[in-house]
Coordinates of C-alpha atoms and ligand atoms in Angstrom, one line a residue:
X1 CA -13.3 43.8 -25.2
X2 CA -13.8 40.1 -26.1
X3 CA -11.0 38.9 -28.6
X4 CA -11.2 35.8 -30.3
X5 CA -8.0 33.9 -30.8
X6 CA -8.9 31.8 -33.6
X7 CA -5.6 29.1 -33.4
X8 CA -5.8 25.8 -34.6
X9 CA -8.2 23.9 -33.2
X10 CA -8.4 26.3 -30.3
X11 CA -10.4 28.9 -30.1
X12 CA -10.5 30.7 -26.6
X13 CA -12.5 33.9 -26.0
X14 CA -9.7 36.0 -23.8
X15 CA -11.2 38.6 -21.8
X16 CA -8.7 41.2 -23.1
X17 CA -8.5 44.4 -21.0
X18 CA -6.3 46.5 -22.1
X19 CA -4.4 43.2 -24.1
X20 CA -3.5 43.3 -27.9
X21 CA -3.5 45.8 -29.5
X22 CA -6.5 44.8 -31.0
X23 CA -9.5 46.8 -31.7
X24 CA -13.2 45.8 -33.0
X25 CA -13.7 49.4 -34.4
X26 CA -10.5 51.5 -34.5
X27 CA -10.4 55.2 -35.9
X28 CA -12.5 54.4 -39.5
X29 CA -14.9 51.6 -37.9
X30 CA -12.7 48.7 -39.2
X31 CA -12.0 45.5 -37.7
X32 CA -8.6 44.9 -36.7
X33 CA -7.1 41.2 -37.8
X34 CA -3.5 40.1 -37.1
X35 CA -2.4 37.5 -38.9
X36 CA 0.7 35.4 -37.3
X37 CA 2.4 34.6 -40.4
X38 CA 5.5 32.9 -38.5
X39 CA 3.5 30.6 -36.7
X40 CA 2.2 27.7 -39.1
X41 CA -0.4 25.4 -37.5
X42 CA -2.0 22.3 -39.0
X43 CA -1.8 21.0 -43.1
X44 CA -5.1 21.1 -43.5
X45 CA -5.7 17.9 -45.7
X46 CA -7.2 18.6 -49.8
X47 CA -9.8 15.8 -48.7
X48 CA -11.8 18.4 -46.7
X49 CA -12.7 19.5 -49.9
X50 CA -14.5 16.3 -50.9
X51 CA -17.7 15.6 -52.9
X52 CA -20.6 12.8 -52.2
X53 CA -22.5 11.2 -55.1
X54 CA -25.7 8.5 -53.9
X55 CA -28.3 7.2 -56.0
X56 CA -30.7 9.3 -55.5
X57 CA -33.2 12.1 -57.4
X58 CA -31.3 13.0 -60.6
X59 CA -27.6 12.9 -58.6
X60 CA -26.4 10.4 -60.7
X61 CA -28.9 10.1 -63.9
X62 CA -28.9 13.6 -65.5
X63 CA -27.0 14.9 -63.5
X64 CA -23.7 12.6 -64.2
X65 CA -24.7 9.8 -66.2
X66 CA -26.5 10.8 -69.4
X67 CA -25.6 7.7 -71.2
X68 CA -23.6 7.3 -74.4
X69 CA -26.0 7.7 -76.7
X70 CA -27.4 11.2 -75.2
X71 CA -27.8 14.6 -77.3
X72 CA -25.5 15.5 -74.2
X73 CA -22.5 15.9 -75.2
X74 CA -20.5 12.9 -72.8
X75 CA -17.5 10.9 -72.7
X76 CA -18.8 7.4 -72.5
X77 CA -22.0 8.4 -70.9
X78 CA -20.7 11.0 -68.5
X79 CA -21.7 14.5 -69.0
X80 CA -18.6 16.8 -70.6
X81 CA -20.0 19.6 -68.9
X82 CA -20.0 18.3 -65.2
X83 CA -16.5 16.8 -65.5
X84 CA -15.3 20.1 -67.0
X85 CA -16.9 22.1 -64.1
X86 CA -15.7 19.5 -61.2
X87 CA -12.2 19.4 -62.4
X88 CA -12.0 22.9 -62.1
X89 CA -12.6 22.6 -58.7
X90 CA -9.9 19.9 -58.1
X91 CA -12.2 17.4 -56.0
X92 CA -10.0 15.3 -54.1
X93 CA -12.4 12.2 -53.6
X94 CA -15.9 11.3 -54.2
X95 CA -18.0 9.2 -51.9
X96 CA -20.5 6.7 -53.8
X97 CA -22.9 5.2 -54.1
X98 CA -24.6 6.6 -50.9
X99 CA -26.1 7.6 -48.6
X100 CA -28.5 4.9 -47.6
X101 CA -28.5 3.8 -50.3
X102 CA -25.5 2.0 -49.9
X103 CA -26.4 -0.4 -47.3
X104 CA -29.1 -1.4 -50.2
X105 CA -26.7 -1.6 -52.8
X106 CA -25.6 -4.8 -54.8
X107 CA -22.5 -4.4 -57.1
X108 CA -23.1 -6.9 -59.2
X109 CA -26.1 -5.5 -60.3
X110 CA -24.2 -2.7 -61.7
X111 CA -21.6 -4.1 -63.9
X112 CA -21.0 -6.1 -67.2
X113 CA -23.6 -5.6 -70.5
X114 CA -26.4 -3.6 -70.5
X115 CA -28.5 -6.8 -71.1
X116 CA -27.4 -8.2 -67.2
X117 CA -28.1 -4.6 -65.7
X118 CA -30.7 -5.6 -63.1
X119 CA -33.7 -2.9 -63.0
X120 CA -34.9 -2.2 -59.4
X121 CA -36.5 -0.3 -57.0
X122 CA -35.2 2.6 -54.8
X123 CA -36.4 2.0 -52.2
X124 CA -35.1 4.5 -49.9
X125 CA -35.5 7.7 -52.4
X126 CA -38.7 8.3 -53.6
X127 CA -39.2 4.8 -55.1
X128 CA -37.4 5.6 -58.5
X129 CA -36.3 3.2 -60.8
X130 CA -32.7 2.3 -60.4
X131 CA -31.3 1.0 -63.9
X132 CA -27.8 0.1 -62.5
X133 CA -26.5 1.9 -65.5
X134 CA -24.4 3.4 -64.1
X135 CA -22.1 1.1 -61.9
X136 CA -18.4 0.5 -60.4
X137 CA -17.0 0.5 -63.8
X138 CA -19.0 3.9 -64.6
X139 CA -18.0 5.2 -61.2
X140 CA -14.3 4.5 -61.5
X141 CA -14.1 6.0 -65.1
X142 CA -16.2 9.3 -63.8
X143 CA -13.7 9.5 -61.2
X144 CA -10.9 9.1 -63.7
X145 CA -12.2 11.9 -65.9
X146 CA -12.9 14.7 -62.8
X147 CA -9.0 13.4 -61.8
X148 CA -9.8 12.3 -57.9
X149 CA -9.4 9.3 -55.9
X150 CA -12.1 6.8 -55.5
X151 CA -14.5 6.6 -51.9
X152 CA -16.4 3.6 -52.2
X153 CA -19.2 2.7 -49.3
X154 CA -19.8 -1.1 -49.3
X155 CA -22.6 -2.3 -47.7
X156 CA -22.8 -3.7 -44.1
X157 CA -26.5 -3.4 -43.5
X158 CA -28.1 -5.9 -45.9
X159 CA -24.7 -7.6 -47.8
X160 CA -22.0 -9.7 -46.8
X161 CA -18.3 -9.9 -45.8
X162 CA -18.2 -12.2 -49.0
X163 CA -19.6 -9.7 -51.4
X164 CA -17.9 -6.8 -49.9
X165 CA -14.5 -8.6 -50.2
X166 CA -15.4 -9.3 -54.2
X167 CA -16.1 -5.9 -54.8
X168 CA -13.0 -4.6 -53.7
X169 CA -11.3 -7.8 -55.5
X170 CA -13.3 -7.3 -59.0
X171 CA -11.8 -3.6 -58.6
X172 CA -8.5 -3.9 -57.3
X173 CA -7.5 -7.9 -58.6
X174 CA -4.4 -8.0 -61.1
X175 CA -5.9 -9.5 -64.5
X176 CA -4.3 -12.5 -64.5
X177 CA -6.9 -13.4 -61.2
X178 CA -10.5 -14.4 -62.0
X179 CA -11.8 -11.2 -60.8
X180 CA -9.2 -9.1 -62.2
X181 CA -10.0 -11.0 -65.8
X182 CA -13.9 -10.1 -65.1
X183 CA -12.9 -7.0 -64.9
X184 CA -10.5 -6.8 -67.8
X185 CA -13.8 -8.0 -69.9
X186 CA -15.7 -5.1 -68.9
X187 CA -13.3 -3.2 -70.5
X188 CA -10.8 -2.0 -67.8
X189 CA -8.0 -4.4 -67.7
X190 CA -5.5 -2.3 -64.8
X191 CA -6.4 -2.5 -61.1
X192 CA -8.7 0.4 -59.9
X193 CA -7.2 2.5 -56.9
X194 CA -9.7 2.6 -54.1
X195 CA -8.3 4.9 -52.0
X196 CA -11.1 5.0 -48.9
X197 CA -13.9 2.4 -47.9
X198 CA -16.1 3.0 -46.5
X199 CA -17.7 0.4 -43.7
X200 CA -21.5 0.8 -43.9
X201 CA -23.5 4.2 -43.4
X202 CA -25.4 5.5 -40.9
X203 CA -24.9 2.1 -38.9
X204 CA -26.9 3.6 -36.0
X205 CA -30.1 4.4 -38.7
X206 CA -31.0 3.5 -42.0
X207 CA -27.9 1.5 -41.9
X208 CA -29.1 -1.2 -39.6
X209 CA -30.1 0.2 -36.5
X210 CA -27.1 -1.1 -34.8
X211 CA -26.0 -0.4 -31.4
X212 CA -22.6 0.8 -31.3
X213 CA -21.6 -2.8 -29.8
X214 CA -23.4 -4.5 -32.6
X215 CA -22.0 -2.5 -35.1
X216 CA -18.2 -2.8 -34.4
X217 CA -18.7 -6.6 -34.1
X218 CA -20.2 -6.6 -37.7
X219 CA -17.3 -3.8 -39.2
X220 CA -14.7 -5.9 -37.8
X221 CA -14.1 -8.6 -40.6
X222 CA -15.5 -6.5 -43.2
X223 CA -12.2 -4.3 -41.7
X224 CA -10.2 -7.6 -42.2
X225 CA -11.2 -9.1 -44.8
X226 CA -12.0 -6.9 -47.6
X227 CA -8.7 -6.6 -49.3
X228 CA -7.3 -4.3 -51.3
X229 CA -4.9 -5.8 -54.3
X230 CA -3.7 -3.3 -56.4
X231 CA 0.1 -3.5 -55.7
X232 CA 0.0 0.9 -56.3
X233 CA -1.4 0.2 -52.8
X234 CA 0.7 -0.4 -50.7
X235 CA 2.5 1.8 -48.4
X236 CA 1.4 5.5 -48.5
X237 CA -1.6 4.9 -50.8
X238 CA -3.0 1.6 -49.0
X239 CA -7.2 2.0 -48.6
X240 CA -8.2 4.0 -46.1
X241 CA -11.3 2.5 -43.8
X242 CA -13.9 4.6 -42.9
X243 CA -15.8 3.5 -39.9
X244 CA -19.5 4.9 -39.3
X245 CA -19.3 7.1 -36.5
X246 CA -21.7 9.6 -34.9
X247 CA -25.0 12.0 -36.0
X248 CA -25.1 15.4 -34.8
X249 CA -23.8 15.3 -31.3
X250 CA -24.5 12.2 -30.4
X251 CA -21.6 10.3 -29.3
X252 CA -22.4 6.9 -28.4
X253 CA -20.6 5.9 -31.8
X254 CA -17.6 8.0 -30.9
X255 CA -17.0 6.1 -27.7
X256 CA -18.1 2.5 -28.9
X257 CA -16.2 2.7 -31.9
X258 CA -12.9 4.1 -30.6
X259 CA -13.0 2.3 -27.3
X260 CA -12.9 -1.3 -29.5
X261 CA -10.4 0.7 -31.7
X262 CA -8.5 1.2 -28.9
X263 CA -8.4 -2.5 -28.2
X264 CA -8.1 -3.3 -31.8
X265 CA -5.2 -6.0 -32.6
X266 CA -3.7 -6.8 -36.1
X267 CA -6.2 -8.3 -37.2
X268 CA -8.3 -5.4 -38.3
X269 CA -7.9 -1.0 -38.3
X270 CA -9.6 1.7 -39.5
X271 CA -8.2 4.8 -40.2
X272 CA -11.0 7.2 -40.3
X273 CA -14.3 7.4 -38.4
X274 CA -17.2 9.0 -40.0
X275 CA -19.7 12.5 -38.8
X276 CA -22.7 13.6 -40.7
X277 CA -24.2 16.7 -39.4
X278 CA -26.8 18.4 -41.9
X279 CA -27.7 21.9 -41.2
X280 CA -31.6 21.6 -40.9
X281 CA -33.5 24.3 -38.8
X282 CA -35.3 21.3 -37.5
X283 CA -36.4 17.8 -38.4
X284 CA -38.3 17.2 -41.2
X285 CA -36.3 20.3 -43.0
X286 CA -39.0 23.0 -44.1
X287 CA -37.0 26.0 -44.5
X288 CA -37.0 26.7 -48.0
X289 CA -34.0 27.1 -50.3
X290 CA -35.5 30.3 -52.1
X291 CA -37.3 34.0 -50.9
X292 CA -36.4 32.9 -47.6
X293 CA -36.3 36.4 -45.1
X294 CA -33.2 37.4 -43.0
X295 CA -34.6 35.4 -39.9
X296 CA -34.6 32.5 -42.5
X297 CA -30.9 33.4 -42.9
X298 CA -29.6 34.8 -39.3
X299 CA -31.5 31.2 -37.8
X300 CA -29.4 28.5 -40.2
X301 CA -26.3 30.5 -40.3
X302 CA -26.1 30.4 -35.8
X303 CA -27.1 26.7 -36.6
X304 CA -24.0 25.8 -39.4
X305 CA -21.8 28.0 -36.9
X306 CA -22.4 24.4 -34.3
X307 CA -20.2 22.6 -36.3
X308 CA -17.2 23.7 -34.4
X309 CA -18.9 22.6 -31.0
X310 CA -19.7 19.7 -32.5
X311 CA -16.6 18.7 -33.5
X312 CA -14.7 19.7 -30.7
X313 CA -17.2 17.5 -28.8
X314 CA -16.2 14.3 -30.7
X315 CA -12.6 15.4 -31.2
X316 CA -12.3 15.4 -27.3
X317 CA -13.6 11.4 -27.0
X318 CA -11.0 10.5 -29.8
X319 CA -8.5 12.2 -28.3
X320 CA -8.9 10.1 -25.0
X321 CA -8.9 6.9 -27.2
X322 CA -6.3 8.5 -29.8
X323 CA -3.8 10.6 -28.5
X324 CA -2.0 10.8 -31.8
X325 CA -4.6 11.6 -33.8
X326 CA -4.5 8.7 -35.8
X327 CA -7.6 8.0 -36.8
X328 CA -9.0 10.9 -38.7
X329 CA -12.2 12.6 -38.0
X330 CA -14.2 12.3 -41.7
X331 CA -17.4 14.4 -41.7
X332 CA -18.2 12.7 -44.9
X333 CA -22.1 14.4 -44.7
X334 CA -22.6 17.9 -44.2
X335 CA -24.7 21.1 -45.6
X336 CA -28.0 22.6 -45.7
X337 CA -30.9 19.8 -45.3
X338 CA -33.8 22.4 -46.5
X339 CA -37.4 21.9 -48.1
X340 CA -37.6 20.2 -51.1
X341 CA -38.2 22.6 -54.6
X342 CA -42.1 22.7 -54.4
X343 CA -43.3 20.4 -57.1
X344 CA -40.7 17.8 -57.0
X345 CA -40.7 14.2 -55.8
X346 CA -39.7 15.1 -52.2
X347 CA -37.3 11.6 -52.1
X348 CA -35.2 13.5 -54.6
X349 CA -34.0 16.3 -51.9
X350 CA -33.7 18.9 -54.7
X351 CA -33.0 22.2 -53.4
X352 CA -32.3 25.7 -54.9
X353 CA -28.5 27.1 -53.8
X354 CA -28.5 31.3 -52.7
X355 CA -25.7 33.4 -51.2
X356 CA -26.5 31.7 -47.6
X357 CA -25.5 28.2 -48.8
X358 CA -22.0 30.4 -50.1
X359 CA -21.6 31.8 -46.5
X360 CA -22.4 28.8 -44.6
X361 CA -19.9 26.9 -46.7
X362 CA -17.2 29.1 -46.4
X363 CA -18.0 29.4 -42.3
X364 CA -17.9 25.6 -42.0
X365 CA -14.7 25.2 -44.5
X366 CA -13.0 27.6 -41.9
X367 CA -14.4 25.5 -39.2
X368 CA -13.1 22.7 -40.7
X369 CA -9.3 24.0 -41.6
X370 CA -9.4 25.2 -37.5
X371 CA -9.7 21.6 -36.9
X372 CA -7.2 20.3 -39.7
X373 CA -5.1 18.2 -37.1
X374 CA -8.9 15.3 -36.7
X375 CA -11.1 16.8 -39.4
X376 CA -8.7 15.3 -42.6
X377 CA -12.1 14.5 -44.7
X378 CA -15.0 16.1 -45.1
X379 CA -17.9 15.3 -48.3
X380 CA -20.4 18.0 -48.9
X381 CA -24.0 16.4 -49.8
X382 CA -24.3 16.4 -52.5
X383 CA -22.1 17.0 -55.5
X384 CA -25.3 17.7 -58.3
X385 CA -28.6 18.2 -57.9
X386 CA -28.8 17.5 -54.1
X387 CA -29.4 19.4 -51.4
X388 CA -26.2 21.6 -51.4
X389 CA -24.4 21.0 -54.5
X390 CA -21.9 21.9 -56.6
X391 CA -23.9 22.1 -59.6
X392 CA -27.5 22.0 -60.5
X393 CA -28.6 20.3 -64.6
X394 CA -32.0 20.1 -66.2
X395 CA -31.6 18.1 -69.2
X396 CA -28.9 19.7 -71.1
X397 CA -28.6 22.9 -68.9
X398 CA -26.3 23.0 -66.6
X399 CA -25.5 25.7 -63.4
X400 CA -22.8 26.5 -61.0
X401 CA -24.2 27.0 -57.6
X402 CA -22.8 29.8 -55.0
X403 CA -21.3 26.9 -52.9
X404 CA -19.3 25.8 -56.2
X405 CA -17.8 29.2 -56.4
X406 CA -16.4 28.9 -52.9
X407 CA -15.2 25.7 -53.6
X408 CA -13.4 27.3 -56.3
X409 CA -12.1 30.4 -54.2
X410 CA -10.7 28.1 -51.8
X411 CA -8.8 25.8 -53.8
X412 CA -5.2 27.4 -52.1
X413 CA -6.4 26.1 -49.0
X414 CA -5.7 22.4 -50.7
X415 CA -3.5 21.0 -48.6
X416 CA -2.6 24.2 -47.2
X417 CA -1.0 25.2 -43.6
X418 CA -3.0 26.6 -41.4
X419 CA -1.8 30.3 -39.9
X420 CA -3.2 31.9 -36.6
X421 CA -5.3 34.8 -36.9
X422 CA -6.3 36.9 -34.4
X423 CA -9.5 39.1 -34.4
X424 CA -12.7 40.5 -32.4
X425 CA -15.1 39.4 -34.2
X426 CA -18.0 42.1 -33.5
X427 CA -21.9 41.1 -34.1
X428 CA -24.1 41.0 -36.1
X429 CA -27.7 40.8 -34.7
X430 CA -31.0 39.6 -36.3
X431 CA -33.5 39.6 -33.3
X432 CA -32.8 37.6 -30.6
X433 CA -30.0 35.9 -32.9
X434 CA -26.3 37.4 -32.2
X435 CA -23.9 36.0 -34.7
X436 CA -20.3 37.0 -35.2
X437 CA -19.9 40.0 -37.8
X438 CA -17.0 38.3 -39.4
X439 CA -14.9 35.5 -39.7
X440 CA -11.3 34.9 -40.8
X441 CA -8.8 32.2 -41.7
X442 CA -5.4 32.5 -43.2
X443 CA -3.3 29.9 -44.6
X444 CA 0.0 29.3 -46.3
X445 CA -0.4 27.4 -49.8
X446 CA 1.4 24.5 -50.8
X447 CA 4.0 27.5 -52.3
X448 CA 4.4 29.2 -49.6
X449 CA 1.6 32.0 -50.7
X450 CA 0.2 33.3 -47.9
X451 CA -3.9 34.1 -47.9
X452 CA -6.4 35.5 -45.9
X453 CA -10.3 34.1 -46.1
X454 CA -12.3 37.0 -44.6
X455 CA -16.4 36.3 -44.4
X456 CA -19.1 39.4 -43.6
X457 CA -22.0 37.7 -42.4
X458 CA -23.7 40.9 -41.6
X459 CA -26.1 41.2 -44.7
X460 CA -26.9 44.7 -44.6
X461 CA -23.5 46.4 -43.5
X462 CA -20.2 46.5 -45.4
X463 CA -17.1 46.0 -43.3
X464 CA -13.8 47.8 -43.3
X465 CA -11.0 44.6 -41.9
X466 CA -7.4 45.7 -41.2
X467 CA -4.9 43.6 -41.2
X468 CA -1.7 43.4 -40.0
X469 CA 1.0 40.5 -40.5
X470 CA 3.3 39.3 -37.8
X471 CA 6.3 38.2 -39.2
X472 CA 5.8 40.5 -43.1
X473 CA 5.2 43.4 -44.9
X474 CA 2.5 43.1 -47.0
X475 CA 2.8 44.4 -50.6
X476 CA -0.3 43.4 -51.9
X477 CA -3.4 42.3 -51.4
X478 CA -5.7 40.6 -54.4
X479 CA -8.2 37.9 -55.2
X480 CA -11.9 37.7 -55.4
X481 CA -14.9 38.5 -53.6
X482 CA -18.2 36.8 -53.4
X483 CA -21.5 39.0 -52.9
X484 CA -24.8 39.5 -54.0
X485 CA -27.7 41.4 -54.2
X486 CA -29.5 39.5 -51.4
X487 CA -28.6 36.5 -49.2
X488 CA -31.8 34.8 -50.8
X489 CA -30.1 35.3 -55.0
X490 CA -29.4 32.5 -56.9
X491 CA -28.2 31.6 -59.9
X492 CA -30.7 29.8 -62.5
X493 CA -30.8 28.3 -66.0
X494 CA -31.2 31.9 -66.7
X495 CA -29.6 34.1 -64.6
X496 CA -26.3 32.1 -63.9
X497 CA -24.1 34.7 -62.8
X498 CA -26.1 36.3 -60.4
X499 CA -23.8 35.0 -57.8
X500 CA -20.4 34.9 -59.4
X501 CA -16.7 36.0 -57.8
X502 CA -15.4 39.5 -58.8
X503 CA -12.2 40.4 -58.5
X504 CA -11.3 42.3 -55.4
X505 CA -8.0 43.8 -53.7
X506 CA -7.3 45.5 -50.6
X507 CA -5.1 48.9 -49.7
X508 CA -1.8 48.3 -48.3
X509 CA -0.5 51.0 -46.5
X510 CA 2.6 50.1 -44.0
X511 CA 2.7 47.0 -44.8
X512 CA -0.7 46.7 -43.5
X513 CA -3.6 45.9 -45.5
X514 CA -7.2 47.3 -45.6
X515 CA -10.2 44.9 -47.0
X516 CA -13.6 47.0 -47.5
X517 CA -15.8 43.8 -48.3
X518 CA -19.5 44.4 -49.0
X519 CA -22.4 43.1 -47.1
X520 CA -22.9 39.2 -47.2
X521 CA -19.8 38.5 -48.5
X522 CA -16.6 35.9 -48.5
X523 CA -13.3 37.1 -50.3
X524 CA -10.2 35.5 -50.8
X525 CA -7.0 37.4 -50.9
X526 CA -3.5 36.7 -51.7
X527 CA -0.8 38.6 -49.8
X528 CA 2.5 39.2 -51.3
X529 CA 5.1 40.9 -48.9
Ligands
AHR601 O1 -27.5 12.7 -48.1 C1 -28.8 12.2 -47.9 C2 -28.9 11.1 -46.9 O2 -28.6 11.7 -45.6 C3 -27.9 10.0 -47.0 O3 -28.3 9.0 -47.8 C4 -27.8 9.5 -45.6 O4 -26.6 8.9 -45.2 C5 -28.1 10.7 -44.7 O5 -29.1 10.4 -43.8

């Protein structure tokens, strides 16, 4: 028997004859689980549960900013709906304003009356018209209203140390400075917290096409030299810097980067180093987000479940470089990459959301929580309307998407402790493709509240998971569970609660508890002992 000991950021296949008393399929075919409620791992940091927002297709206008003279109903242009919806998920920090479009972007474009608005070109997503309506002072008051902390890329590839260093001034300046008094005539007259910065995107592509040499030469003074202000700052809450790390699994960024951070003197730090890795099926995406078949879903599910390889992969180089972790590991892009909706401008990377997206976020928030001790940031991409959001808008209609519900269901593992559980895993074959059956994490909430994240990939078979808790005596066992009809529902304009959580217990017998969760499925239970 092959048992999986799912521990941190371990996870070693034992070759278990005759070892735990662990069983795949015990007397009623369920899967045995033993949770090791005494032995608390990593916190795993709320930031995992971050958003991303770039210019780009209607993830900003519509789908955000509606403006304040919209039949939308908005708070000083910002959709009401949206906040209401993101707030309920807690998001801990939004990354803006891209994305590529970052390196491209020119703050003061974007800030004072409408009148000095510059109108331009976007250049990198599907040529749109970028009205620079919405700007830093839009940005930090949407930010205020979801309650999270500001993520703001500057941009390496085509700006300056200069301007970089008098955006974070204009934002962060006391208003007795010039730049704090610019700001206090746009109408916000405290500093703004910026609580990550990021330096450039994507340094190694549409960023610049640096070399990883190049590139750490060009990060270093925007590292020194764009200061953050805001006396809040200091201490605990000082800026984070992001620096642009690697794609996929390539690591010529991880070693260039953390060998000069290595080296690095006081003159200049970072504190993060970023990943994107995109769930694609291949390059350019053309797997589509709707009536997709089980191959469709067995195929991108094996692919998502590489995000654990990948990061151990980088985790590995920064641990030569950073024995004490302190630079964290920020995948600050992830998610499905499919085929644009048929019809649309294909630069706007719109994309329908189906019980897959659900499972493949919940398999790579698992993922991430395994990793808790690097991985202390990740952003999905993208919060609305882009590829795989959080919430999809036409004009005044609005949607939660699967994904947003398991951001919901999650919310106790916000700065949570990780706990050990132990499991075989079985399979679940589709084809050639053998995937595990199930997956499980547990953690201990920031009140002590034990829960258990259990995931049936199978899409066809219920499973029966029994669980057993090291330590305690469960008592109960209740939360939600996420299903669906198919893996390829959605939820529309329409339909919207095609894919919604229901609420969902387990037996406890012997202090012992038995989950029967349905095919395709991800429930979150709380045990009480
Ligand atoms: O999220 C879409 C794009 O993907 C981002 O702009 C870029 O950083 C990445 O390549």
């Amino acid at each position: 028997m092959n048992v999986l000991v799912r521990s941190g950021a371990t996870v070693a296949l034992l070759l278990a004859a005759g070892s735990p008393a662990l069983a795949q399929d015990d007397a009623r075919g369920a899967i045995e689980m033993v949770v090791d409620a005494g032995k608390p791992g990593s916190k795993i940091d709320r930031n995992i549960f971050g958003q991303f927002a770039e210019h780009l297709g209607t993830g900003i206008y519509g789908g955000v900013w509606v403006g304040r003279d919209s039949p939308i109903p908005n708070v000083r242009g910002i959709r009401k709906d949206v906040v209401a919806a993101l707030r309920a998920i807690r998001v801990p920090n939004i990354r803006w304003p891209g994305g590529c479009f970052a390196d491209e972007y020119h703050w003061r474009h974007g800030i004072g009356p409408a009148k000095d608005r510059r109108v331009n070109i976007n250049s990198n997503w599907g040529g749109s018209t970028e009205p620079n309506s919405f700007g830093t002072d839009e940005f930090m008051d949407f930010v205020d209203q979801v309650g999270s902390e500001a993520y703001v890329s500057v941009n390496i590839g085509s700006g300056t140390v200069a301007e970089a260093a008098d955006w974070v001034e204009y934002m962060t300046a006391d208003p007795a400075t010039t730049a704090g008094r610019e700001r206090a005539a746009n109408g916000h007259k405290a500093p703004y917290k910026v609580k990550y910065l990021g330096l450039g995107n994507e340094s190694w592509g549409c960023g610049g096409a640096m070399t990883p040499e190049h590139y750490t030469d060009v990060m270093k003074p925007f590292s020194r030299f764009v200061r953050n202000y805001n006396p809040a700052q200091a201490g605990p809450e000082a800026m984070q810097r992001i620096a642009v790390g690697p794609n996929d699994d390539d690591t010529r960024y991880t070693e260039g980067v953390m060998k000069a951070w290595k080296g690095h003197d006081w003159s200049w730090n970072i504190e993060g180093l970023s990943l994107h890795h995109y769930t694609t099926g291949g390059w350019p995406p053309s797997y589509p987000s709707v009536g997709f078949d089980e191959t469709g879903y067995a195929k991108l599910v094996k692919e998502t479940l590489g995000m654990d390889a990948i990061i151990a992969k980088h985790s590995a180089i920064m641990d030569r470089y950073d024995p004490e972790k302190k630079v964290a590991l920020a995948i600050d892009e992830w998610g499905l990459w499919l085929a644009p909706n048929p019809g649309t401008n294909p630069g706007f990377l719109q994309q329908q959301n189906s019980m897959r997206d659900a499972i493949v976020a919940a398999l790579n928030l698992n993922i991430f929580a395994r990793h808790a001790d690097r991985v202390r940031m990740t952003n999905i991409a993208q919060m609305v309307n882009v590829l795989q959001s959080m919430i999809l808008t036409d004009k005044e209609k609005m949607v939660l998407t699967p994904t947003y519900h398991i951001y919901k269901m999650y919310l106790p593992f916000q700065d949570a402790t990780f706990v050990p559980v132990r499991f075989d895993a079985g399979t679940y074959a589709q084809g050639e493709i053998k995937l595990p059956r199930v997956d499980a994490v547990a953690v201990r909430d920031t009140a002590g509240k034990l829960w258990l994240a259990v995931t049936n990939l199978d899409p066809a078979r219920p499973v029966r998971v029994s669980a057993r808790f090291a330590g305690i005596e469960a008592r109960s066992a209740r939360g939600e569970v996420l299903t669906a009809p198919r893996v390829n529902s959605v939820n529309s304009f329409d339909a919207p609660d095609v894919v919604a959580p229901k609420p969902f217990s387990g037996k406890v017998e012997k202090g012992a508890v038995t989950l029967d969760l349905p095919s395709k499925a991800v429930a979150m239970v709380r045990i009480e002992s």
